[in-house]
Short mmCIF file of C-alpha atoms in Angstrom, two decimals:
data_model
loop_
_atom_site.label_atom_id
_atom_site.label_comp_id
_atom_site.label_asym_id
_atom_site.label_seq_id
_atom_site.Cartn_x
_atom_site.Cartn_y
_atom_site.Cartn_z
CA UNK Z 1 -162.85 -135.34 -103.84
CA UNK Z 2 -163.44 -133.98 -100.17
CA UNK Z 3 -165.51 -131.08 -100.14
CA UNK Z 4 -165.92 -128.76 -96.62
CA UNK Z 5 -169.08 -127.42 -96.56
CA UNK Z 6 -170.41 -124.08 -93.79
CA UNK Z 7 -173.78 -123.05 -93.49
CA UNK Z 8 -175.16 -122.14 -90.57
CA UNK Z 9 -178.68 -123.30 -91.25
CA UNK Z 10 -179.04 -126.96 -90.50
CA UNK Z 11 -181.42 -127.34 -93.81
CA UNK Z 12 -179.34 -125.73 -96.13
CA UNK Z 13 -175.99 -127.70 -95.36
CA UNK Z 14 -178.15 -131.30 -95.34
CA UNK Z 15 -179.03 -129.96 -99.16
CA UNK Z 16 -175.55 -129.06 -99.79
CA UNK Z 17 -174.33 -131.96 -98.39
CA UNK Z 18 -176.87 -134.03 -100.32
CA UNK Z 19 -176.18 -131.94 -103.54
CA UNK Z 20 -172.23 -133.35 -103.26
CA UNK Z 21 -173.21 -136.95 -102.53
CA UNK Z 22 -170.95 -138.98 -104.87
CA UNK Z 23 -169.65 -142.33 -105.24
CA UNK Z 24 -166.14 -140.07 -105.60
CA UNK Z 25 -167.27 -137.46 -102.68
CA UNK Z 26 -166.35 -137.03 -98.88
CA UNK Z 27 -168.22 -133.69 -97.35
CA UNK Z 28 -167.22 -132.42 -93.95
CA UNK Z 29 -169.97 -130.38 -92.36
CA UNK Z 30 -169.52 -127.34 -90.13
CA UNK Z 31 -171.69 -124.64 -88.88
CA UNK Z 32 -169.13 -122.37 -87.93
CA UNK Z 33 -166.27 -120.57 -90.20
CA UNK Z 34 -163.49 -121.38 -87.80
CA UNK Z 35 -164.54 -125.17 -87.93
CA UNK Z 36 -164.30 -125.20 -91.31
CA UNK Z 37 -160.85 -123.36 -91.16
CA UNK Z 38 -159.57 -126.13 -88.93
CA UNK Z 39 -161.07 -128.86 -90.91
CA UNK Z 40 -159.41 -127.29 -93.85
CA UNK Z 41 -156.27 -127.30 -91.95
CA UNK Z 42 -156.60 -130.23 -91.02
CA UNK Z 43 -158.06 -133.12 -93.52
CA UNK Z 44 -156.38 -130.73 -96.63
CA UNK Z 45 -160.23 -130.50 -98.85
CA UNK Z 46 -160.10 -129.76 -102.93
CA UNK Z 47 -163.04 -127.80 -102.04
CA UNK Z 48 -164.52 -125.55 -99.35
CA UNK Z 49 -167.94 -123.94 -99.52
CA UNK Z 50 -168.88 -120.98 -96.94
CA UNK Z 51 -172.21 -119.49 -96.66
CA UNK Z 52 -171.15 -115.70 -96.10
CA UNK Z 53 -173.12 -115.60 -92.35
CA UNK Z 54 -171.70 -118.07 -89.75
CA UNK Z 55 -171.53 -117.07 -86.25
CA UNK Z 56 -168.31 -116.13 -84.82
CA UNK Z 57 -166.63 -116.69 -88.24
CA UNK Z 58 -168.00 -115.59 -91.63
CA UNK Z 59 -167.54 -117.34 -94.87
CA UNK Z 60 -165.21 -113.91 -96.25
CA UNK Z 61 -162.67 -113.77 -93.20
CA UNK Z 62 -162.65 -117.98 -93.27
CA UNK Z 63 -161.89 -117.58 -97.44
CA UNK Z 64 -159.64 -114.78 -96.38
CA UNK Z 65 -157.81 -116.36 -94.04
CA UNK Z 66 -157.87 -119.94 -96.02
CA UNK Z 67 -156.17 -118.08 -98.97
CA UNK Z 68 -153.28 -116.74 -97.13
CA UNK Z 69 -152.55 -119.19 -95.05
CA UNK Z 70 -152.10 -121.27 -98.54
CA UNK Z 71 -150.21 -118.41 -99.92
CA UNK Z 72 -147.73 -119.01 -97.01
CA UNK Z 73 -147.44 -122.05 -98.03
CA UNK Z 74 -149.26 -123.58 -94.39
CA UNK Z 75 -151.86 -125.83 -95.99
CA UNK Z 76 -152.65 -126.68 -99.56
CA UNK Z 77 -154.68 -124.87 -101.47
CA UNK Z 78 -158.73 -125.78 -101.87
CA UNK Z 79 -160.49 -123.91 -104.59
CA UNK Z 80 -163.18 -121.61 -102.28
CA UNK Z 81 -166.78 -121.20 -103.35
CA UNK Z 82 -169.15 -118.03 -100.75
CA UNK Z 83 -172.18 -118.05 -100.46
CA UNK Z 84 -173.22 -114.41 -100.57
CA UNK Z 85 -176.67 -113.23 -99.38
CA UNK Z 86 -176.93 -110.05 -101.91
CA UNK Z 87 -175.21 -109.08 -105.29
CA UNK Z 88 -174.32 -106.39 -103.40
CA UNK Z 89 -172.04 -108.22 -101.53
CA UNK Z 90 -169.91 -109.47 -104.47
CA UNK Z 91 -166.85 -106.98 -103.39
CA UNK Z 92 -166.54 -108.75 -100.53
CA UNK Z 93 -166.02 -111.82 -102.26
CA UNK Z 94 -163.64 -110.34 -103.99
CA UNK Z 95 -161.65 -109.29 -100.92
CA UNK Z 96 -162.27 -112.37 -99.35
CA UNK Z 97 -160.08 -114.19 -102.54
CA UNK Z 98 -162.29 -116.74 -102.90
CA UNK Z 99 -162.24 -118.46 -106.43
CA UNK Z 100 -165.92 -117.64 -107.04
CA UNK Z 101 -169.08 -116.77 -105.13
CA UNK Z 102 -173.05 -117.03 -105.82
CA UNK Z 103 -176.00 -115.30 -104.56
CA UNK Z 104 -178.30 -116.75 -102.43
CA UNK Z 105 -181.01 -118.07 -102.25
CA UNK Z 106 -178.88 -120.94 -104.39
CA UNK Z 107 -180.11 -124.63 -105.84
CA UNK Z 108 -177.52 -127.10 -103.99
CA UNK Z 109 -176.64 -128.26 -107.34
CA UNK Z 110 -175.40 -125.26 -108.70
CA UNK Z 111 -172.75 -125.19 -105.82
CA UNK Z 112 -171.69 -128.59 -106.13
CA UNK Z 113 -171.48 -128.23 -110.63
CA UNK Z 114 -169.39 -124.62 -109.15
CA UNK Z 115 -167.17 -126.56 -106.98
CA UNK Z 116 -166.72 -129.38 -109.80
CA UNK Z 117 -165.87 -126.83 -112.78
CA UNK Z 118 -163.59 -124.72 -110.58
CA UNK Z 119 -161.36 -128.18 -109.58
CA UNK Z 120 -161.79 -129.46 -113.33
CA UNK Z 121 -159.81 -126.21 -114.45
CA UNK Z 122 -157.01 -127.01 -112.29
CA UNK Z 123 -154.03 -127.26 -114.18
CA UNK Z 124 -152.42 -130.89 -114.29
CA UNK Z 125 -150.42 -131.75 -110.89
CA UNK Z 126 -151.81 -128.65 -109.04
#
């Protein structure tokens, strides 16, 4: 599985990263939103976690823009996971068409069993 992983705190990606860290794993590492667009774009990840806050690039308008460009048939298409800072922020998510979201502050693990259960429902050959 490759998983891309933004967060704009240093701390919080090394735990996310860690949290992945699998014999069947690969995480790619960005502190921006547009990285991880063009690593998505790029190296083609099951996964993509974005931490809603990241610079020049949030994790919504990176989902967003992730989403359609697989719509349009561009790139395949990674099940999203955003990091949200506030319930409140949940209709974001929701415009941001990511395949699920969760509130901060999060345990590391709860992203990576998220990421694991949302590629686990995939149908067969998706």
């Amino acid at each position: 599985m490759l998983v891309v992983i933004a967060e704009k705190d240093p701390h919080d990606l090394e735990a996310l990263r860690a949290a992945f860290e699998a014999p069947d794993c690969e995480v790619l590492a960005a502190l921006d939103g547009r990285v991880a667009v063009t690593l998505t774009r790029e190296r083609k990840p099951e996964a993509v976690v974005l931490a809603a806050s990241l610079g020049s690039m949030g994790g919504f308008a990176a989902s967003r823009e992730i989403k359609t460009s697989a719509e349009l048939g561009e790139i395949s298409e990674p099940k999203v996971v955003v990091l949200i800072e506030r319930a409140a922020d949940a209709w974001l998510a929701g415009w941001s068409r990511c395949d699920a979201w969760l509130v901060k502050p999060i345990d590391p693990v709860d992203a990576a069993d998220k990421v694991r259960e949302l590629i686990e429902k995939q149908p067969a050959g998706a």
